[in-house]
JSON list of C-alpha atoms in Angstrom, two decimals:
[
{"chain": "A", "resi": 1, "resn": "MET", "atom": "CA", "xyz": [99.06, 86.65, 68.81]},
{"chain": "A", "resi": 2, "resn": "ALA", "atom": "CA", "xyz": [98.75, 87.35, 72.50]},
{"chain": "A", "resi": 3, "resn": "THR", "atom": "CA", "xyz": [96.43, 85.34, 74.72]},
{"chain": "A", "resi": 4, "resn": "VAL", "atom": "CA", "xyz": [93.95, 87.04, 77.04]},
{"chain": "A", "resi": 5, "resn": "ILE", "atom": "CA", "xyz": [92.69, 85.13, 80.07]},
{"chain": "A", "resi": 6, "resn": "ILE", "atom": "CA", "xyz": [89.10, 86.18, 80.72]},
{"chain": "A", "resi": 7, "resn": "PRO", "atom": "CA", "xyz": [87.97, 86.02, 84.37]},
{"chain": "A", "resi": 8, "resn": "THR", "atom": "CA", "xyz": [84.88, 84.00, 85.23]},
{"chain": "A", "resi": 9, "resn": "PRO", "atom": "CA", "xyz": [82.47, 86.94, 85.76]},
{"chain": "A", "resi": 10, "resn": "LEU", "atom": "CA", "xyz": [83.24, 88.38, 82.32]},
{"chain": "A", "resi": 11, "resn": "ARG", "atom": "CA", "xyz": [83.03, 85.14, 80.34]},
{"chain": "A", "resi": 12, "resn": "LYS", "atom": "CA", "xyz": [79.38, 85.73, 79.62]},
{"chain": "A", "resi": 13, "resn": "PHE", "atom": "CA", "xyz": [80.58, 88.52, 77.33]},
{"chain": "A", "resi": 14, "resn": "THR", "atom": "CA", "xyz": [82.99, 86.22, 75.41]},
{"chain": "A", "resi": 15, "resn": "GLN", "atom": "CA", "xyz": [80.59, 83.34, 74.71]},
{"chain": "A", "resi": 16, "resn": "GLN", "atom": "CA", "xyz": [81.99, 81.55, 77.79]},
{"chain": "A", "resi": 17, "resn": "GLN", "atom": "CA", "xyz": [85.51, 81.46, 76.39]},
{"chain": "A", "resi": 18, "resn": "SER", "atom": "CA", "xyz": [88.16, 81.65, 79.11]},
{"chain": "A", "resi": 19, "resn": "ARG", "atom": "CA", "xyz": [90.99, 82.43, 76.68]},
{"chain": "A", "resi": 20, "resn": "VAL", "atom": "CA", "xyz": [90.90, 84.50, 73.54]},
{"chain": "A", "resi": 21, "resn": "GLN", "atom": "CA", "xyz": [93.61, 85.45, 71.05]},
{"chain": "A", "resi": 22, "resn": "VAL", "atom": "CA", "xyz": [94.23, 89.06, 70.10]},
{"chain": "A", "resi": 23, "resn": "LYS", "atom": "CA", "xyz": [96.66, 90.97, 67.92]},
{"chain": "A", "resi": 24, "resn": "GLY", "atom": "CA", "xyz": [98.48, 94.04, 69.13]},
{"chain": "A", "resi": 25, "resn": "ASN", "atom": "CA", "xyz": [101.92, 95.44, 69.75]},
{"chain": "A", "resi": 26, "resn": "SER", "atom": "CA", "xyz": [100.81, 97.05, 72.99]},
{"chain": "A", "resi": 27, "resn": "LEU", "atom": "CA", "xyz": [98.28, 96.33, 75.69]},
{"chain": "A", "resi": 28, "resn": "GLN", "atom": "CA", "xyz": [96.19, 99.22, 74.43]},
{"chain": "A", "resi": 29, "resn": "GLU", "atom": "CA", "xyz": [96.00, 97.74, 70.92]},
{"chain": "A", "resi": 30, "resn": "ALA", "atom": "CA", "xyz": [95.17, 94.32, 72.34]},
{"chain": "A", "resi": 31, "resn": "LEU", "atom": "CA", "xyz": [92.39, 95.71, 74.54]},
{"chain": "A", "resi": 32, "resn": "GLU", "atom": "CA", "xyz": [91.01, 97.70, 71.60]},
{"chain": "A", "resi": 33, "resn": "GLU", "atom": "CA", "xyz": [90.81, 94.54, 69.53]},
{"chain": "A", "resi": 34, "resn": "LEU", "atom": "CA", "xyz": [89.37, 92.54, 72.42]},
{"chain": "A", "resi": 35, "resn": "THR", "atom": "CA", "xyz": [86.59, 95.06, 73.06]},
{"chain": "A", "resi": 36, "resn": "ARG", "atom": "CA", "xyz": [85.94, 95.43, 69.32]},
{"chain": "A", "resi": 37, "resn": "ASN", "atom": "CA", "xyz": [85.38, 91.68, 69.07]},
{"chain": "A", "resi": 38, "resn": "TYR", "atom": "CA", "xyz": [83.41, 91.54, 72.33]},
{"chain": "A", "resi": 39, "resn": "PRO", "atom": "CA", "xyz": [81.80, 94.98, 72.74]},
{"chain": "A", "resi": 40, "resn": "ASP", "atom": "CA", "xyz": [79.98, 94.14, 75.98]},
{"chain": "A", "resi": 41, "resn": "LEU", "atom": "CA", "xyz": [83.34, 93.70, 77.69]},
{"chain": "A", "resi": 42, "resn": "ARG", "atom": "CA", "xyz": [84.21, 97.33, 77.15]},
{"chain": "A", "resi": 43, "resn": "LYS", "atom": "CA", "xyz": [82.18, 98.91, 79.95]},
{"chain": "A", "resi": 44, "resn": "ASN", "atom": "CA", "xyz": [83.57, 96.38, 82.40]},
{"chain": "A", "resi": 45, "resn": "LEU", "atom": "CA", "xyz": [87.20, 96.98, 81.43]},
{"chain": "A", "resi": 46, "resn": "LEU", "atom": "CA", "xyz": [87.63, 100.52, 80.21]},
{"chain": "A", "resi": 47, "resn": "ASP", "atom": "CA", "xyz": [86.29, 103.92, 81.16]},
{"chain": "A", "resi": 48, "resn": "GLU", "atom": "CA", "xyz": [84.96, 106.49, 78.69]},
{"chain": "A", "resi": 49, "resn": "ASN", "atom": "CA", "xyz": [88.55, 107.59, 77.96]},
{"chain": "A", "resi": 50, "resn": "GLY", "atom": "CA", "xyz": [89.69, 104.09, 77.11]},
{"chain": "A", "resi": 51, "resn": "LYS", "atom": "CA", "xyz": [91.67, 103.76, 80.35]},
{"chain": "A", "resi": 52, "resn": "LEU", "atom": "CA", "xyz": [91.58, 100.67, 82.53]},
{"chain": "A", "resi": 53, "resn": "ARG", "atom": "CA", "xyz": [88.93, 100.85, 85.22]},
{"chain": "A", "resi": 54, "resn": "ASN", "atom": "CA", "xyz": [90.08, 101.03, 88.84]},
{"chain": "A", "resi": 55, "resn": "PHE", "atom": "CA", "xyz": [88.49, 97.74, 89.77]},
{"chain": "A", "resi": 56, "resn": "VAL", "atom": "CA", "xyz": [90.24, 95.75, 87.09]},
{"chain": "A", "resi": 57, "resn": "ASN", "atom": "CA", "xyz": [93.82, 94.55, 87.40]},
{"chain": "A", "resi": 58, "resn": "VAL", "atom": "CA", "xyz": [95.68, 93.54, 84.28]},
{"chain": "A", "resi": 59, "resn": "PHE", "atom": "CA", "xyz": [98.80, 91.43, 84.27]},
{"chain": "A", "resi": 60, "resn": "VAL", "atom": "CA", "xyz": [101.16, 90.75, 81.41]},
{"chain": "A", "resi": 61, "resn": "GLY", "atom": "CA", "xyz": [102.79, 87.51, 82.38]},
{"chain": "A", "resi": 62, "resn": "GLU", "atom": "CA", "xyz": [103.25, 87.78, 86.14]},
{"chain": "A", "resi": 63, "resn": "GLU", "atom": "CA", "xyz": [103.61, 91.55, 86.27]},
{"chain": "A", "resi": 64, "resn": "ASP", "atom": "CA", "xyz": [100.84, 94.05, 87.05]},
{"chain": "A", "resi": 65, "resn": "VAL", "atom": "CA", "xyz": [100.81, 96.51, 84.15]},
{"chain": "A", "resi": 66, "resn": "ARG", "atom": "CA", "xyz": [100.66, 99.38, 86.66]},
{"chain": "A", "resi": 67, "resn": "ASN", "atom": "CA", "xyz": [104.27, 98.41, 87.43]},
{"chain": "A", "resi": 68, "resn": "LEU", "atom": "CA", "xyz": [105.08, 98.36, 83.71]},
{"chain": "A", "resi": 69, "resn": "GLN", "atom": "CA", "xyz": [103.79, 100.96, 81.29]},
{"chain": "A", "resi": 70, "resn": "ASN", "atom": "CA", "xyz": [100.04, 100.61, 81.89]},
{"chain": "A", "resi": 71, "resn": "GLU", "atom": "CA", "xyz": [98.16, 100.60, 78.58]},
{"chain": "A", "resi": 72, "resn": "LEU", "atom": "CA", "xyz": [101.42, 101.27, 76.70]},
{"chain": "A", "resi": 73, "resn": "THR", "atom": "CA", "xyz": [103.01, 98.04, 77.93]},
{"chain": "A", "resi": 74, "resn": "PRO", "atom": "CA", "xyz": [104.53, 96.33, 74.88]},
{"chain": "A", "resi": 75, "resn": "LEU", "atom": "CA", "xyz": [103.43, 92.81, 73.97]},
{"chain": "A", "resi": 76, "resn": "GLN", "atom": "CA", "xyz": [105.22, 89.88, 72.38]},
{"chain": "A", "resi": 77, "resn": "GLU", "atom": "CA", "xyz": [103.66, 87.19, 70.20]},
{"chain": "A", "resi": 78, "resn": "GLU", "atom": "CA", "xyz": [103.48, 84.81, 73.14]},
{"chain": "A", "resi": 79, "resn": "SER", "atom": "CA", "xyz": [102.38, 87.33, 75.79]},
{"chain": "A", "resi": 80, "resn": "VAL", "atom": "CA", "xyz": [99.69, 86.20, 78.20]},
{"chain": "A", "resi": 81, "resn": "ILE", "atom": "CA", "xyz": [97.40, 88.97, 79.44]},
{"chain": "A", "resi": 82, "resn": "SER", "atom": "CA", "xyz": [95.39, 88.18, 82.57]},
{"chain": "A", "resi": 83, "resn": "ILE", "atom": "CA", "xyz": [92.36, 90.27, 83.46]},
{"chain": "A", "resi": 84, "resn": "VAL", "atom": "CA", "xyz": [91.86, 90.01, 87.21]},
{"chain": "A", "resi": 85, "resn": "PRO", "atom": "CA", "xyz": [88.87, 91.53, 88.99]},
{"chain": "A", "resi": 86, "resn": "ALA", "atom": "CA", "xyz": [89.80, 93.61, 92.02]},
{"chain": "A", "resi": 87, "resn": "ILE", "atom": "CA", "xyz": [87.63, 92.01, 94.68]},
{"chain": "A", "resi": 88, "resn": "ALA", "atom": "CA", "xyz": [86.76, 94.29, 97.56]},
{"chain": "A", "resi": 89, "resn": "GLY", "atom": "CA", "xyz": [83.88, 95.52, 99.68]},
{"chain": "A", "resi": 90, "resn": "GLY", "atom": "CA", "xyz": [82.79, 96.02, 103.21]},
{"chain": "A", "resi": 91, "resn": "ASN", "atom": "CA", "xyz": [80.04, 97.21, 105.42]},
{"chain": "A", "resi": 92, "resn": "ILE", "atom": "CA", "xyz": [80.55, 100.98, 105.34]},
{"chain": "A", "resi": 93, "resn": "VAL", "atom": "CA", "xyz": [77.89, 102.64, 103.22]},
{"chain": "B", "resi": 1, "resn": "MET", "atom": "CA", "xyz": [69.34, 79.75, 93.74]},
{"chain": "B", "resi": 2, "resn": "LEU", "atom": "CA", "xyz": [72.40, 78.92, 95.81]},
{"chain": "B", "resi": 3, "resn": "TYR", "atom": "CA", "xyz": [72.66, 75.56, 97.54]},
{"chain": "B", "resi": 4, "resn": "LEU", "atom": "CA", "xyz": [74.85, 75.59, 100.64]},
{"chain": "B", "resi": 5, "resn": "PRO", "atom": "CA", "xyz": [75.59, 72.11, 102.04]},
{"chain": "B", "resi": 6, "resn": "SER", "atom": "CA", "xyz": [75.87, 72.01, 105.81]},
{"chain": "B", "resi": 7, "resn": "HIS", "atom": "CA", "xyz": [79.63, 71.35, 105.83]},
{"chain": "B", "resi": 8, "resn": "ILE", "atom": "CA", "xyz": [80.12, 74.46, 103.66]},
{"chain": "B", "resi": 9, "resn": "GLN", "atom": "CA", "xyz": [77.91, 76.52, 106.00]},
{"chain": "B", "resi": 10, "resn": "GLU", "atom": "CA", "xyz": [80.06, 75.28, 108.85]},
{"chain": "B", "resi": 11, "resn": "GLN", "atom": "CA", "xyz": [83.32, 76.25, 107.09]},
{"chain": "B", "resi": 12, "resn": "LEU", "atom": "CA", "xyz": [81.96, 79.72, 106.29]},
{"chain": "B", "resi": 13, "resn": "ALA", "atom": "CA", "xyz": [80.85, 80.23, 109.88]},
{"chain": "B", "resi": 14, "resn": "VAL", "atom": "CA", "xyz": [84.20, 79.06, 111.26]},
{"chain": "B", "resi": 15, "resn": "ASP", "atom": "CA", "xyz": [86.05, 81.59, 109.08]},
{"chain": "B", "resi": 16, "resn": "ALA", "atom": "CA", "xyz": [83.65, 84.43, 109.96]},
{"chain": "B", "resi": 17, "resn": "VAL", "atom": "CA", "xyz": [83.86, 83.74, 113.70]},
{"chain": "B", "resi": 18, "resn": "ARG", "atom": "CA", "xyz": [87.62, 83.18, 113.69]},
{"chain": "B", "resi": 19, "resn": "THR", "atom": "CA", "xyz": [88.16, 86.49, 111.92]},
{"chain": "B", "resi": 20, "resn": "TYR", "atom": "CA", "xyz": [85.67, 88.54, 114.02]},
{"chain": "B", "resi": 21, "resn": "PRO", "atom": "CA", "xyz": [85.74, 91.48, 114.66]},
{"chain": "B", "resi": 22, "resn": "ASP", "atom": "CA", "xyz": [87.52, 91.81, 111.30]},
{"chain": "B", "resi": 23, "resn": "GLU", "atom": "CA", "xyz": [85.87, 90.93, 108.00]},
{"chain": "B", "resi": 24, "resn": "CYS", "atom": "CA", "xyz": [86.70, 87.54, 106.54]},
{"chain": "B", "resi": 25, "resn": "CYS", "atom": "CA", "xyz": [86.71, 86.84, 102.80]},
{"chain": "B", "resi": 26, "resn": "GLY", "atom": "CA", "xyz": [87.14, 84.02, 100.35]},
{"chain": "B", "resi": 27, "resn": "PHE", "atom": "CA", "xyz": [85.93, 82.20, 97.27]},
{"chain": "B", "resi": 28, "resn": "LEU", "atom": "CA", "xyz": [82.96, 79.95, 96.55]},
{"chain": "B", "resi": 29, "resn": "LEU", "atom": "CA", "xyz": [83.53, 77.12, 94.10]},
{"chain": "B", "resi": 30, "resn": "GLY", "atom": "CA", "xyz": [81.12, 74.54, 92.82]},
{"chain": "B", "resi": 31, "resn": "THR", "atom": "CA", "xyz": [78.77, 73.61, 90.04]},
{"chain": "B", "resi": 32, "resn": "GLU", "atom": "CA", "xyz": [76.05, 75.38, 88.13]},
{"chain": "B", "resi": 33, "resn": "GLN", "atom": "CA", "xyz": [73.10, 73.83, 86.32]},
{"chain": "B", "resi": 34, "resn": "SER", "atom": "CA", "xyz": [70.66, 76.25, 84.72]},
{"chain": "B", "resi": 35, "resn": "HIS", "atom": "CA", "xyz": [69.88, 78.60, 87.61]},
{"chain": "B", "resi": 36, "resn": "ALA", "atom": "CA", "xyz": [70.91, 76.31, 90.45]},
{"chain": "B", "resi": 37, "resn": "ARG", "atom": "CA", "xyz": [74.34, 76.77, 91.95]},
{"chain": "B", "resi": 38, "resn": "THR", "atom": "CA", "xyz": [75.82, 74.37, 94.48]},
{"chain": "B", "resi": 39, "resn": "VAL", "atom": "CA", "xyz": [78.87, 75.33, 96.50]},
{"chain": "B", "resi": 40, "resn": "THR", "atom": "CA", "xyz": [81.15, 72.32, 96.93]},
{"chain": "B", "resi": 41, "resn": "GLU", "atom": "CA", "xyz": [84.32, 74.03, 98.19]},
{"chain": "B", "resi": 42, "resn": "ILE", "atom": "CA", "xyz": [85.39, 77.30, 99.68]},
{"chain": "B", "resi": 43, "resn": "ILE", "atom": "CA", "xyz": [88.83, 78.89, 99.70]},
{"chain": "B", "resi": 44, "resn": "ALA", "atom": "CA", "xyz": [89.37, 81.21, 102.66]},
{"chain": "B", "resi": 45, "resn": "VAL", "atom": "CA", "xyz": [91.92, 83.91, 101.93]},
{"chain": "B", "resi": 46, "resn": "HIS", "atom": "CA", "xyz": [93.69, 86.65, 103.85]},
{"chain": "B", "resi": 47, "resn": "ASN", "atom": "CA", "xyz": [91.90, 90.00, 104.01]},
{"chain": "B", "resi": 48, "resn": "ALA", "atom": "CA", "xyz": [94.47, 92.08, 102.15]},
{"chain": "B", "resi": 49, "resn": "ARG", "atom": "CA", "xyz": [92.94, 95.39, 103.16]},
{"chain": "B", "resi": 50, "resn": "GLU", "atom": "CA", "xyz": [95.50, 97.70, 104.74]},
{"chain": "B", "resi": 51, "resn": "GLY", "atom": "CA", "xyz": [94.18, 99.51, 107.78]},
{"chain": "B", "resi": 52, "resn": "ASP", "atom": "CA", "xyz": [90.78, 98.87, 109.33]},
{"chain": "B", "resi": 53, "resn": "LYS", "atom": "CA", "xyz": [89.65, 95.35, 108.39]},
{"chain": "B", "resi": 54, "resn": "ARG", "atom": "CA", "xyz": [86.52, 95.58, 110.53]},
{"chain": "B", "resi": 55, "resn": "ARG", "atom": "CA", "xyz": [84.75, 97.60, 107.85]},
{"chain": "B", "resi": 56, "resn": "ARG", "atom": "CA", "xyz": [86.46, 96.62, 104.61]},
{"chain": "B", "resi": 57, "resn": "TYR", "atom": "CA", "xyz": [87.94, 93.64, 102.82]},
{"chain": "B", "resi": 58, "resn": "GLU", "atom": "CA", "xyz": [90.14, 93.19, 99.79]},
{"chain": "B", "resi": 59, "resn": "ILE", "atom": "CA", "xyz": [91.35, 90.07, 98.05]},
{"chain": "B", "resi": 60, "resn": "HIS", "atom": "CA", "xyz": [94.86, 90.12, 96.65]},
{"chain": "B", "resi": 61, "resn": "PRO", "atom": "CA", "xyz": [95.01, 89.62, 92.87]},
{"chain": "B", "resi": 62, "resn": "ASP", "atom": "CA", "xyz": [97.41, 86.66, 93.34]},
{"chain": "B", "resi": 63, "resn": "ASP", "atom": "CA", "xyz": [94.76, 84.91, 95.48]},
{"chain": "B", "resi": 64, "resn": "TYR", "atom": "CA", "xyz": [92.17, 85.57, 92.79]},
{"chain": "B", "resi": 65, "resn": "ARG", "atom": "CA", "xyz": [94.39, 84.11, 90.06]},
{"chain": "B", "resi": 66, "resn": "ARG", "atom": "CA", "xyz": [95.18, 81.05, 92.15]},
{"chain": "B", "resi": 67, "resn": "ALA", "atom": "CA", "xyz": [91.50, 80.43, 92.94]},
{"chain": "B", "resi": 68, "resn": "GLU", "atom": "CA", "xyz": [90.43, 80.74, 89.32]},
{"chain": "B", "resi": 69, "resn": "LYS", "atom": "CA", "xyz": [93.23, 78.48, 88.14]},
{"chain": "B", "resi": 70, "resn": "TYR", "atom": "CA", "xyz": [92.34, 75.93, 90.82]},
{"chain": "B", "resi": 71, "resn": "ALA", "atom": "CA", "xyz": [88.68, 75.99, 89.75]},
{"chain": "B", "resi": 72, "resn": "ASP", "atom": "CA", "xyz": [89.64, 75.48, 86.08]},
{"chain": "B", "resi": 73, "resn": "VAL", "atom": "CA", "xyz": [91.95, 72.57, 86.92]},
{"chain": "B", "resi": 74, "resn": "LYS", "atom": "CA", "xyz": [89.33, 70.91, 89.13]},
{"chain": "B", "resi": 75, "resn": "GLY", "atom": "CA", "xyz": [86.55, 71.40, 86.59]},
{"chain": "B", "resi": 76, "resn": "LEU", "atom": "CA", "xyz": [84.66, 73.61, 89.03]},
{"chain": "B", "resi": 77, "resn": "GLN", "atom": "CA", "xyz": [83.06, 76.97, 88.54]},
{"chain": "B", "resi": 78, "resn": "LEU", "atom": "CA", "xyz": [84.23, 80.01, 90.48]},
{"chain": "B", "resi": 79, "resn": "LEU", "atom": "CA", "xyz": [80.74, 80.89, 91.65]},
{"chain": "B", "resi": 80, "resn": "GLY", "atom": "CA", "xyz": [81.40, 83.87, 93.84]},
{"chain": "B", "resi": 81, "resn": "ILE", "atom": "CA", "xyz": [82.85, 85.57, 96.85]},
{"chain": "B", "resi": 82, "resn": "TYR", "atom": "CA", "xyz": [81.96, 85.48, 100.51]},
{"chain": "B", "resi": 83, "resn": "HIS", "atom": "CA", "xyz": [82.70, 87.98, 103.23]},
{"chain": "B", "resi": 84, "resn": "SER", "atom": "CA", "xyz": [81.42, 88.89, 106.67]},
{"chain": "B", "resi": 85, "resn": "HIS", "atom": "CA", "xyz": [79.83, 92.02, 108.09]},
{"chain": "B", "resi": 86, "resn": "PRO", "atom": "CA", "xyz": [80.84, 92.16, 111.75]},
{"chain": "B", "resi": 87, "resn": "ASP", "atom": "CA", "xyz": [77.99, 93.65, 113.82]},
{"chain": "B", "resi": 88, "resn": "HIS", "atom": "CA", "xyz": [76.12, 94.67, 110.68]},
{"chain": "B", "resi": 89, "resn": "PRO", "atom": "CA", "xyz": [73.34, 93.01, 108.65]},
{"chain": "B", "resi": 90, "resn": "SER", "atom": "CA", "xyz": [74.09, 90.54, 105.86]},
{"chain": "B", "resi": 91, "resn": "VAL", "atom": "CA", "xyz": [73.03, 93.01, 103.20]},
{"chain": "B", "resi": 92, "resn": "PRO", "atom": "CA", "xyz": [75.41, 94.64, 100.75]},
{"chain": "B", "resi": 93, "resn": "SER", "atom": "CA", "xyz": [76.61, 98.16, 101.39]},
{"chain": "B", "resi": 94, "resn": "GLU", "atom": "CA", "xyz": [76.75, 100.77, 98.66]},
{"chain": "B", "resi": 95, "resn": "HIS", "atom": "CA", "xyz": [80.49, 100.12, 98.54]},
{"chain": "B", "resi": 96, "resn": "ASP", "atom": "CA", "xyz": [79.85, 96.40, 98.01]},
{"chain": "B", "resi": 97, "resn": "ARG", "atom": "CA", "xyz": [77.55, 97.26, 95.11]},
{"chain": "B", "resi": 98, "resn": "ALA", "atom": "CA", "xyz": [79.84, 99.83, 93.51]},
{"chain": "B", "resi": 99, "resn": "VAL", "atom": "CA", "xyz": [82.75, 97.41, 93.18]},
{"chain": "B", "resi": 100, "resn": "ALA", "atom": "CA", "xyz": [80.78, 94.21, 92.45]},
{"chain": "B", "resi": 101, "resn": "PHE", "atom": "CA", "xyz": [81.11, 92.16, 89.29]},
{"chain": "B", "resi": 102, "resn": "PRO", "atom": "CA", "xyz": [78.32, 90.54, 87.35]},
{"chain": "B", "resi": 103, "resn": "TYR", "atom": "CA", "xyz": [77.73, 86.79, 87.53]},
{"chain": "B", "resi": 104, "resn": "PHE", "atom": "CA", "xyz": [79.24, 86.24, 90.98]},
{"chain": "B", "resi": 105, "resn": "SER", "atom": "CA", "xyz": [77.18, 85.23, 93.99]},
{"chain": "B", "resi": 106, "resn": "TYR", "atom": "CA", "xyz": [78.13, 87.50, 96.88]},
{"chain": "B", "resi": 107, "resn": "VAL", "atom": "CA", "xyz": [77.49, 85.66, 100.13]},
{"chain": "B", "resi": 108, "resn": "ILE", "atom": "CA", "xyz": [77.50, 87.88, 103.21]},
{"chain": "B", "resi": 109, "resn": "LEU", "atom": "CA", "xyz": [77.54, 86.56, 106.78]},
{"chain": "B", "resi": 110, "resn": "SER", "atom": "CA", "xyz": [76.34, 88.82, 109.56]},
{"chain": "B", "resi": 111, "resn": "VAL", "atom": "CA", "xyz": [78.36, 88.20, 112.73]},
{"chain": "B", "resi": 112, "resn": "ARG", "atom": "CA", "xyz": [77.16, 89.69, 116.00]},
{"chain": "B", "resi": 113, "resn": "GLN", "atom": "CA", "xyz": [79.24, 89.38, 119.15]},
{"chain": "B", "resi": 114, "resn": "GLY", "atom": "CA", "xyz": [81.18, 86.53, 117.61]},
{"chain": "B", "resi": 115, "resn": "GLU", "atom": "CA", "xyz": [78.21, 84.52, 116.34]},
{"chain": "B", "resi": 116, "resn": "VAL", "atom": "CA", "xyz": [76.88, 84.15, 112.81]},
{"chain": "B", "resi": 117, "resn": "VAL", "atom": "CA", "xyz": [73.27, 85.32, 112.90]},
{"chain": "B", "resi": 118, "resn": "SER", "atom": "CA", "xyz": [72.35, 85.40, 109.20]},
{"chain": "B", "resi": 119, "resn": "VAL", "atom": "CA", "xyz": [73.66, 84.40, 105.78]},
{"chain": "B", "resi": 120, "resn": "GLN", "atom": "CA", "xyz": [72.35, 85.90, 102.55]},
{"chain": "B", "resi": 121, "resn": "SER", "atom": "CA", "xyz": [73.47, 85.83, 98.93]},
{"chain": "B", "resi": 122, "resn": "TRP", "atom": "CA", "xyz": [73.27, 88.64, 96.39]},
{"chain": "B", "resi": 123, "resn": "ARG", "atom": "CA", "xyz": [73.80, 88.95, 92.66]},
{"chain": "B", "resi": 124, "resn": "LEU", "atom": "CA", "xyz": [74.21, 92.03, 90.53]},
{"chain": "B", "resi": 125, "resn": "ASN", "atom": "CA", "xyz": [71.48, 92.50, 87.94]},
{"chain": "B", "resi": 126, "resn": "ASP", "atom": "CA", "xyz": [71.86, 94.16, 84.53]},
{"chain": "B", "resi": 127, "resn": "ASN", "atom": "CA", "xyz": [71.12, 97.55, 86.09]},
{"chain": "B", "resi": 128, "resn": "ARG", "atom": "CA", "xyz": [74.02, 97.07, 88.51]},
{"chain": "B", "resi": 129, "resn": "HIS", "atom": "CA", "xyz": [71.71, 96.66, 91.49]},
{"chain": "B", "resi": 130, "resn": "PHE", "atom": "CA", "xyz": [71.83, 93.70, 93.84]},
{"chain": "B", "resi": 131, "resn": "ASP", "atom": "CA", "xyz": [69.02, 91.15, 93.84]},
{"chain": "B", "resi": 132, "resn": "GLU", "atom": "CA", "xyz": [68.83, 88.70, 96.70]},
{"chain": "B", "resi": 133, "resn": "GLU", "atom": "CA", "xyz": [69.59, 85.16, 95.59]},
{"chain": "B", "resi": 134, "resn": "PRO", "atom": "CA", "xyz": [67.66, 82.55, 97.56]},
{"chain": "B", "resi": 135, "resn": "VAL", "atom": "CA", "xyz": [69.96, 80.40, 99.71]},
{"chain": "B", "resi": 136, "resn": "ILE", "atom": "CA", "xyz": [68.94, 76.79, 100.18]},
{"chain": "B", "resi": 137, "resn": "HIS", "atom": "CA", "xyz": [70.52, 75.19, 103.22]},
{"chain": "B", "resi": 138, "resn": "VAL", "atom": "CA", "xyz": [70.92, 71.48, 102.60]},
{"chain": "B", "resi": 139, "resn": "THR", "atom": "CA", "xyz": [72.18, 68.77, 104.84]},
{"chain": "B", "resi": 140, "resn": "ASP", "atom": "CA", "xyz": [75.12, 66.74, 103.54]},
{"chain": "B", "resi": 141, "resn": "PHE", "atom": "CA", "xyz": [72.95, 63.64, 103.92]},
{"chain": "B", "resi": 142, "resn": "ILE", "atom": "CA", "xyz": [70.64, 64.79, 101.11]},
{"chain": "B", "resi": 143, "resn": "LEU", "atom": "CA", "xyz": [73.52, 65.46, 98.75]},
{"chain": "B", "resi": 144, "resn": "THR", "atom": "CA", "xyz": [75.17, 62.07, 99.15]}
]
């Protein structure tokens, strides 16, 4: 099973767990299982089409999945998936 | 409620003034008990925004991962993010709100002509609007 590292601001949706185990041969399958088990995570991770939201970065190992195959990135048993909030802002309205 | 010890206020101000007229940014780490948060450390990071940094900031994902890992190892909570608004009020912009995450305290420092003039903290509510979080300025003497 792959391990998903949950970032601090989303841990309230995973009963404060920072790491959860998921099954899946691809990132898409893993995210489907993750959001099935923790439904409140879904709106923070995925848009209405099931695609990763712009303000969420996902890494498999050390690699940003946008440099791999996005949601189709294959997973191994020991894969570590990191969900990383894209932190940004500024004073322009 | 967000408790800011005086040495933390000083570190935030130093970063905001040093970076002026660009926006500074970084992480707030500390402890949380019921609704009281106390910042015990900050991690200042590079504003990774390409282009005009006077109106925008971005934090590189590698910096985020390092900060969260550091907090976990030290037994601290990653409480939030700080950034500055050069020559603008310490209130969140619509852009700040649109990209904000729940849970985090967003501390904003208003810097005018190189001086910090106000510090406020904001948290996203369940309707994705910002509520102001009261900031309690405490002297280090009281905490020790």
